[in-house]
mmCIF file of C-alpha atoms in Angstrom:
data_model
loop_
_atom_site.group_PDB
_atom_site.id
_atom_site.type_symbol
_atom_site.label_atom_id
_atom_site.label_comp_id
_atom_site.label_asym_id
_atom_site.label_seq_id
_atom_site.Cartn_x
_atom_site.Cartn_y
_atom_site.Cartn_z
ATOM 1 C CA UNK W 1 115.739 97.607 83.378
ATOM 2 C CA UNK W 2 112.120 98.197 83.726
ATOM 3 C CA UNK W 3 111.465 94.110 83.194
ATOM 4 C CA UNK W 4 113.651 93.807 86.251
ATOM 5 C CA UNK W 5 112.150 96.084 88.102
ATOM 6 C CA UNK W 6 108.867 94.708 87.222
ATOM 7 C CA UNK W 7 110.041 91.462 88.748
ATOM 8 C CA UNK W 8 111.011 93.103 91.964
ATOM 9 C CA UNK W 9 107.955 94.601 92.244
ATOM 10 C CA UNK W 10 105.994 91.701 91.825
ATOM 11 C CA UNK W 11 107.954 89.646 93.818
ATOM 12 C CA UNK W 12 107.993 92.199 96.605
ATOM 13 C CA UNK W 13 103.874 92.267 96.236
ATOM 14 C CA UNK W 14 103.830 88.405 96.505
ATOM 15 C CA UNK W 15 106.188 88.250 99.567
ATOM 16 C CA UNK W 16 103.852 90.796 101.135
ATOM 17 C CA UNK W 17 100.897 88.974 100.398
ATOM 18 C CA UNK W 18 102.577 85.634 101.776
ATOM 19 C CA UNK W 19 103.430 87.207 104.920
ATOM 20 C CA UNK W 20 100.077 88.779 105.613
ATOM 21 C CA UNK W 21 97.912 85.808 104.985
ATOM 22 C CA UNK W 22 100.299 82.725 106.015
ATOM 23 C CA UNK W 23 102.118 84.323 109.128
ATOM 24 C CA UNK W 24 102.422 80.830 110.554
ATOM 25 C CA UNK W 25 105.035 80.341 107.716
ATOM 26 C CA UNK W 26 107.107 82.842 108.598
ATOM 27 C CA UNK W 27 109.121 84.022 111.868
ATOM 28 C CA UNK W 28 107.835 86.757 113.892
ATOM 29 C CA UNK W 29 109.959 89.610 112.713
ATOM 30 C CA UNK W 30 108.578 89.024 109.396
ATOM 31 C CA UNK W 31 105.172 90.492 110.520
ATOM 32 C CA UNK W 32 106.956 93.834 111.398
ATOM 33 C CA UNK W 33 107.725 94.674 107.716
ATOM 34 C CA UNK W 34 106.148 97.717 106.899
ATOM 35 C CA UNK W 35 107.042 98.109 103.355
ATOM 36 C CA UNK W 36 104.723 100.220 101.136
ATOM 37 C CA UNK W 37 104.170 98.794 97.452
ATOM 38 C CA UNK W 38 104.382 101.743 94.849
ATOM 39 C CA UNK W 39 101.654 104.331 94.614
ATOM 40 C CA UNK W 40 100.177 103.313 98.103
ATOM 41 C CA UNK W 41 99.750 105.314 101.122
ATOM 42 C CA UNK W 42 102.221 104.422 103.909
ATOM 43 C CA UNK W 43 101.161 102.340 106.697
ATOM 44 C CA UNK W 44 99.661 103.966 109.841
ATOM 45 C CA UNK W 45 101.530 103.126 112.958
ATOM 46 C CA UNK W 46 100.067 102.986 116.558
ATOM 47 C CA UNK W 47 103.341 104.071 117.839
ATOM 48 C CA UNK W 48 103.287 107.317 119.483
ATOM 49 C CA UNK W 49 99.691 107.581 118.985
ATOM 50 C CA UNK W 50 97.866 109.182 122.066
ATOM 51 C CA UNK W 51 94.985 106.630 123.043
ATOM 52 C CA UNK W 52 91.437 108.167 123.616
ATOM 53 C CA UNK W 53 90.577 106.425 126.720
ATOM 54 C CA UNK W 54 87.032 107.167 128.358
ATOM 55 C CA UNK W 55 84.960 107.629 125.056
ATOM 56 C CA UNK W 56 81.604 106.398 125.386
ATOM 57 C CA UNK W 57 80.428 103.721 123.032
ATOM 58 C CA UNK W 58 78.747 105.943 121.154
ATOM 59 C CA UNK W 59 81.874 108.243 120.316
ATOM 60 C CA UNK W 60 83.731 105.035 119.648
ATOM 61 C CA UNK W 61 80.755 104.265 117.076
ATOM 62 C CA UNK W 62 81.174 107.642 115.146
ATOM 63 C CA UNK W 63 85.212 107.089 115.053
ATOM 64 C CA UNK W 64 84.375 103.465 113.486
ATOM 65 C CA UNK W 65 82.264 104.845 110.857
ATOM 66 C CA UNK W 66 84.505 107.170 110.083
ATOM 67 C CA UNK W 67 86.991 104.842 109.554
ATOM 68 C CA UNK W 68 84.813 103.016 107.131
ATOM 69 C CA UNK W 69 83.890 105.895 104.914
ATOM 70 C CA UNK W 70 88.209 105.605 104.680
ATOM 71 C CA UNK W 71 87.770 102.197 103.555
ATOM 72 C CA UNK W 72 89.740 100.753 106.294
ATOM 73 C CA UNK W 73 89.118 97.147 105.656
ATOM 74 C CA UNK W 74 90.557 97.555 102.091
ATOM 75 C CA UNK W 75 93.593 100.208 103.351
ATOM 76 C CA UNK W 76 94.445 99.067 106.786
ATOM 77 C CA UNK W 77 94.003 103.049 107.499
ATOM 78 C CA UNK W 78 92.024 103.026 110.729
ATOM 79 C CA UNK W 79 92.118 105.230 113.868
ATOM 80 C CA UNK W 80 94.804 103.702 116.269
ATOM 81 C CA UNK W 81 93.874 105.966 118.955
ATOM 82 C CA UNK W 82 90.774 104.084 119.799
ATOM 83 C CA UNK W 83 92.346 100.458 119.874
ATOM 84 C CA UNK W 84 94.531 98.838 122.692
ATOM 85 C CA UNK W 85 97.870 98.073 121.345
ATOM 86 C CA UNK W 86 97.155 94.428 122.533
ATOM 87 C CA UNK W 87 93.862 94.381 120.728
ATOM 88 C CA UNK W 88 93.012 90.656 119.912
ATOM 89 C CA UNK W 89 91.870 90.200 116.076
ATOM 90 C CA UNK W 90 89.531 87.553 115.433
ATOM 91 C CA UNK W 91 87.241 86.046 112.633
ATOM 92 C CA UNK W 92 86.926 82.969 110.182
ATOM 93 C CA UNK W 93 89.981 84.033 108.181
ATOM 94 C CA UNK W 94 92.418 81.148 108.915
ATOM 95 C CA UNK W 95 95.432 83.497 109.442
ATOM 96 C CA UNK W 96 93.318 85.225 112.212
ATOM 97 C CA UNK W 97 93.761 85.491 115.253
ATOM 98 C CA UNK W 98 96.194 88.273 115.460
ATOM 99 C CA UNK W 99 97.253 89.756 118.868
ATOM 100 C CA UNK W 100 98.251 93.456 118.331
ATOM 101 C CA UNK W 101 97.165 96.391 116.739
ATOM 102 C CA UNK W 102 100.649 96.813 114.588
ATOM 103 C CA UNK W 103 100.296 93.085 114.008
ATOM 104 C CA UNK W 104 97.038 93.649 112.532
ATOM 105 C CA UNK W 105 97.817 96.956 110.582
ATOM 106 C CA UNK W 106 100.959 95.181 108.764
ATOM 107 C CA UNK W 107 98.647 92.594 107.179
ATOM 108 C CA UNK W 108 95.862 94.495 106.556
ATOM 109 C CA UNK W 109 97.182 97.265 104.900
ATOM 110 C CA UNK W 110 98.784 95.116 101.921
ATOM 111 C CA UNK W 111 95.566 92.764 101.298
ATOM 112 C CA UNK W 112 93.599 94.296 98.889
ATOM 113 C CA UNK W 113 93.837 96.451 95.343
ATOM 114 C CA UNK W 114 92.692 99.934 97.047
ATOM 115 C CA UNK W 115 91.967 100.958 93.262
ATOM 116 C CA UNK W 116 89.673 97.520 92.497
ATOM 117 C CA UNK W 117 88.363 96.957 96.117
ATOM 118 C CA UNK W 118 85.477 98.642 98.278
ATOM 119 C CA UNK W 119 84.250 98.117 101.722
ATOM 120 C CA UNK W 120 80.713 99.399 102.541
ATOM 121 C CA UNK W 121 79.296 99.551 105.992
ATOM 122 C CA UNK W 122 75.571 98.825 105.708
ATOM 123 C CA UNK W 123 74.685 99.321 109.520
ATOM 124 C CA UNK W 124 76.120 100.219 112.727
ATOM 125 C CA UNK W 125 74.984 100.281 116.440
ATOM 126 C CA UNK W 126 75.870 100.412 119.874
ATOM 127 C CA UNK W 127 74.763 96.709 121.493
ATOM 128 C CA UNK W 128 72.812 96.737 124.988
ATOM 129 C CA UNK W 129 76.456 95.212 126.479
ATOM 130 C CA UNK W 130 77.824 98.841 125.346
ATOM 131 C CA UNK W 131 80.189 97.242 122.581
ATOM 132 C CA UNK W 132 80.045 98.534 118.721
ATOM 133 C CA UNK W 133 78.657 96.044 116.145
ATOM 134 C CA UNK W 134 78.651 97.044 112.567
ATOM 135 C CA UNK W 135 77.519 95.166 109.268
ATOM 136 C CA UNK W 136 79.431 95.490 105.815
ATOM 137 C CA UNK W 137 80.059 94.108 102.695
ATOM 138 C CA UNK W 138 83.813 93.722 100.848
ATOM 139 C CA UNK W 139 84.412 93.108 97.376
ATOM 140 C CA UNK W 140 87.055 93.330 94.979
ATOM 141 C CA UNK W 141 90.778 92.134 93.924
ATOM 142 C CA UNK W 142 93.695 91.160 96.246
ATOM 143 C CA UNK W 143 97.137 92.845 95.535
ATOM 144 C CA UNK W 144 98.870 90.126 93.884
ATOM 145 C CA UNK W 145 100.532 90.567 90.236
ATOM 146 C CA UNK W 146 97.373 88.755 88.851
ATOM 147 C CA UNK W 147 94.859 90.558 91.049
ATOM 148 C CA UNK W 148 92.661 87.708 91.684
ATOM 149 C CA UNK W 149 89.134 88.563 92.456
ATOM 150 C CA UNK W 150 87.358 87.546 95.831
ATOM 151 C CA UNK W 151 83.573 86.960 95.759
ATOM 152 C CA UNK W 152 81.786 89.379 97.844
ATOM 153 C CA UNK W 153 81.700 88.799 101.240
ATOM 154 C CA UNK W 154 79.096 90.202 103.989
ATOM 155 C CA UNK W 155 79.882 90.421 107.419
ATOM 156 C CA UNK W 156 79.702 91.329 110.952
ATOM 157 C CA UNK W 157 82.156 93.177 113.294
ATOM 158 C CA UNK W 158 81.739 93.348 116.923
ATOM 159 C CA UNK W 159 84.310 95.727 118.616
ATOM 160 C CA UNK W 160 84.488 94.929 122.269
ATOM 161 C CA UNK W 161 85.495 97.815 124.170
ATOM 162 C CA UNK W 162 87.460 97.678 127.635
ATOM 163 C CA UNK W 163 86.988 99.386 130.821
ATOM 164 C CA UNK W 164 89.126 101.993 129.231
ATOM 165 C CA UNK W 165 86.958 102.552 126.209
ATOM 166 C CA UNK W 166 89.347 101.381 123.869
ATOM 167 C CA UNK W 167 88.784 98.625 121.547
ATOM 168 C CA UNK W 168 90.047 95.463 123.048
ATOM 169 C CA UNK W 169 88.619 92.733 120.545
ATOM 170 C CA UNK W 170 87.833 92.857 117.001
ATOM 171 C CA UNK W 171 85.660 89.980 116.206
ATOM 172 C CA UNK W 172 84.638 89.625 112.629
ATOM 173 C CA UNK W 173 82.103 86.971 111.161
ATOM 174 C CA UNK W 174 81.543 86.270 107.709
ATOM 175 C CA UNK W 175 77.954 85.107 106.103
ATOM 176 C CA UNK W 176 79.755 82.960 103.669
ATOM 177 C CA UNK W 177 82.263 79.911 104.699
ATOM 178 C CA UNK W 178 85.903 80.865 104.341
ATOM 179 C CA UNK W 179 86.075 77.961 101.545
ATOM 180 C CA UNK W 180 84.140 80.409 99.609
ATOM 181 C CA UNK W 181 86.006 83.243 100.299
#
């Protein structure tokens, strides 16, 4: 029985990884899967969360810094109330762009093994244009049965704020090529 459960758990992990990383191979409903792997925290949902509109860029920066303290690049646990539900998440990853907070959370919360992965905020600032920008470092293992290690990735994320103060675009840039990641 234990081996059968291990096979089922491993298959579910691989399926979640494939859905998250290769969204073009699966129907739209697959991106809405919110299955939580054994031992992990449940996915935060944007549904029903009140939006914190009208925040200053400095206040948004404080919230973003708090999200980084909670390792949101690894866990997917960010503060949904500062993001537009239709936020555009862009970056060098071939499976981006993703439009929609719920889709991004469904994908990002299942990519990394939180026990062996870390994301560190190295600097943060409000830009002259009134957006928020941070530099970061990410390293660890993907959440697959064989736990492949990713190289250390350094990058920058620009959080573009809309007129209501919500993040309307989350633009990621890496300092290494996609093929090297």
